[in-house]
């Protein structure tokens, strides 16, 4: 009998989560048996979430894809037969060549997001390959682009706070983020601040886990946050709680904004938001009188028609009270300090036609059904659009097209993969070398392979590098090794935070902090002389108000409209605790903990509709419908419904997911997704 082995490795969590935790992984006899936190990680400190403790169940899942497969049944049916990589690659490349000859490369569309956050396996060989091919480009907008641009519209940059400084905060607002589930190490830092006397306020549309943990919960109608922020500014100005010197020295447009604030007295703001007038006034006073005050801006509140402007407006608040002067003051939407040189990594210069069309990923359904010239080949990796993309009825109808050839590269037979003509097995990140940045903390990390590729699985890197060779692409960039790519990630002369990290040191230590010595973060950053744009002229060109403003979402109710139309509900569908978007939605123990897809409804609405706890209801609108189990709760406002989690479609009673309802409109900034500006009707289901 061979001897059993047990080894402990370090790794990094690759999921699309701000925390990018350090992991400690035990491998016994070639299998991962335990995943815990790395106690030596400077910010995640040995603590990880429940989902990732279940990673062994994911990596060694019985249903993991282990070899390439070709479809034998109907699209969507999920019937496949095993084929070899040779056959799969031959079929892909011959189809690509044929499509390019007959219809042009634009007939091919890649579709990917952040299933794996590793920079090598996300945004290098894949992009180079599709650029060189001349395929249609994909505008990756589904997550945070509106909010990110909104933050930049005020600050000029993507955010420059070291979250570790938030232990110094004394008044904390978590605004539109469910951080107990989605950014747990920020919660740990806020707990430290709380021990020093900090108060924590949550502003959200429903009493989520984070609201229950906080000291105060302020509840408002969806998409009305800009009005609330303007109402707070109105009170700050009226009660002279502003830092005039800061406004003079560091901002542009205070006088114009001051005029604007007259339109947002607490009485009016209360009618729009549903927040009592007294609460608005008290909130503004507490915020204005406590320093350092800090706002953690979540992602949820920007999934609205007016999401960019909401974030832009909230981002103005700290400037009014001069909070950027203090460690632990200010606001954070996401850490934008790791800006890599995308031209070098993605090589858009390889495009044969630089004017090739670009398709906004939130329009996938439309694009598959209506694009002219048509999309004839779809290549999906690192994403599961059948479950996560808006206007799902169109997405599924598009994926079902007989004349569309779909390739899906994934670890599992996802809802999208069921529609594929070819399914390719992907490695887990434990099987790859990669480099990771966080969109919250300030550390860059490397993780080495700790398992051999399972079955015949290939990494994204290997897949696209091999396809490039097979297509006959001879550019040297297709010879780059994973190490070469990590060097290129660090090599961005425009970003000293990154470029001063030494490759050898990173490979040796596996975790290195960004270099912020050149006043990269606040408060030191104030010395750079950049101005905060309370008035931003450049927004006018995009048809937006140069000043912060509230505009109601394009459909549904707010505090003012709710009473007029009690049968129209606003539907919010944020991520749940145990899944990561749709990833982990197939892990039995985590499914069990979440129960089933539910719909939270206020007791008054439930009574009016004759609905009790546990009944099945159907919600619908002009885009589609979805059946869910009711949870009657006063955690939501009358007129608002909440369904948590992106479940696999088979978890819904009628196989239709929550994204049947969501619109594929673009937000006010960046073409972002507006998942939560969704109006629905509701009835008891049979
Ligand atoms: N456990 C877990 N963690 C995750 C994820 C996951 O699926 N599960 N997903 C990851 C990803 S990709 C992302 S982008 C982040 C997202 O994580 P967060 O930044 O926390 O954003 P969401 O969870 O989308 O929404 C947060 C809150 O916004 C609220 N909200 C919706 N509309 C409004 C509004 O108009 N105003 C206000 N004030 N609040 C509103 C929702 O009710 C919800 O409670 O989490 C990441 N981390
Ligand atoms: N209704 C509603 N819809 C939403 C949201 C919402 O809050 N409400 N949130 C939106 C947001 S913020 C986001 S970011 C998107 C997320 O959307 P996606 O990025 O599509 O996220 P996942 O559902 O996690 O799908 C990622 C897939 O990548 C696969 N994968 C993991 N690692 C690898 C790898 O190395 N190689 C390959 N080829 N595949 C891999 C996983 O197995 C998984 O199937 O969803 C959006 N959709
Ligand atoms: S999902 Fe987030 S909290 Fe959980 S281990 Fe990964 S990075 Fe950490
Ligand atoms: Mo996201």
mmCIF file of C-alpha atoms and ligand atoms in Angstrom, residues 16 113 142-144 299 303 439 581, ligand 4:
data_model
loop_
_atom_site.group_PDB
_atom_site.id
_atom_site.type_symbol
_atom_site.label_atom_id
_atom_site.label_comp_id
_atom_site.label_asym_id
_atom_site.label_seq_id
_atom_site.Cartn_x
_atom_site.Cartn_y
_atom_site.Cartn_z
ATOM 1 C CA UNK A 16 -15.766 37.757 -6.972
ATOM 2 C CA UNK A 113 -17.088 37.864 -16.153
ATOM 3 C CA UNK A 142 -22.907 43.802 -15.269
ATOM 4 C CA UNK A 143 -21.534 44.563 -11.820
ATOM 5 C CA UNK A 144 -20.354 47.963 -10.717
ATOM 6 C CA UNK A 299 -22.996 47.830 -4.901
ATOM 7 C CA UNK A 303 -28.146 48.651 -9.736
ATOM 8 C CA UNK A 439 -11.211 45.487 -5.059
ATOM 9 C CA UNK A 581 -23.720 34.962 -7.441
HETATM 10 MO MO1 LIG B 4 -20.825 41.961 -8.775
#
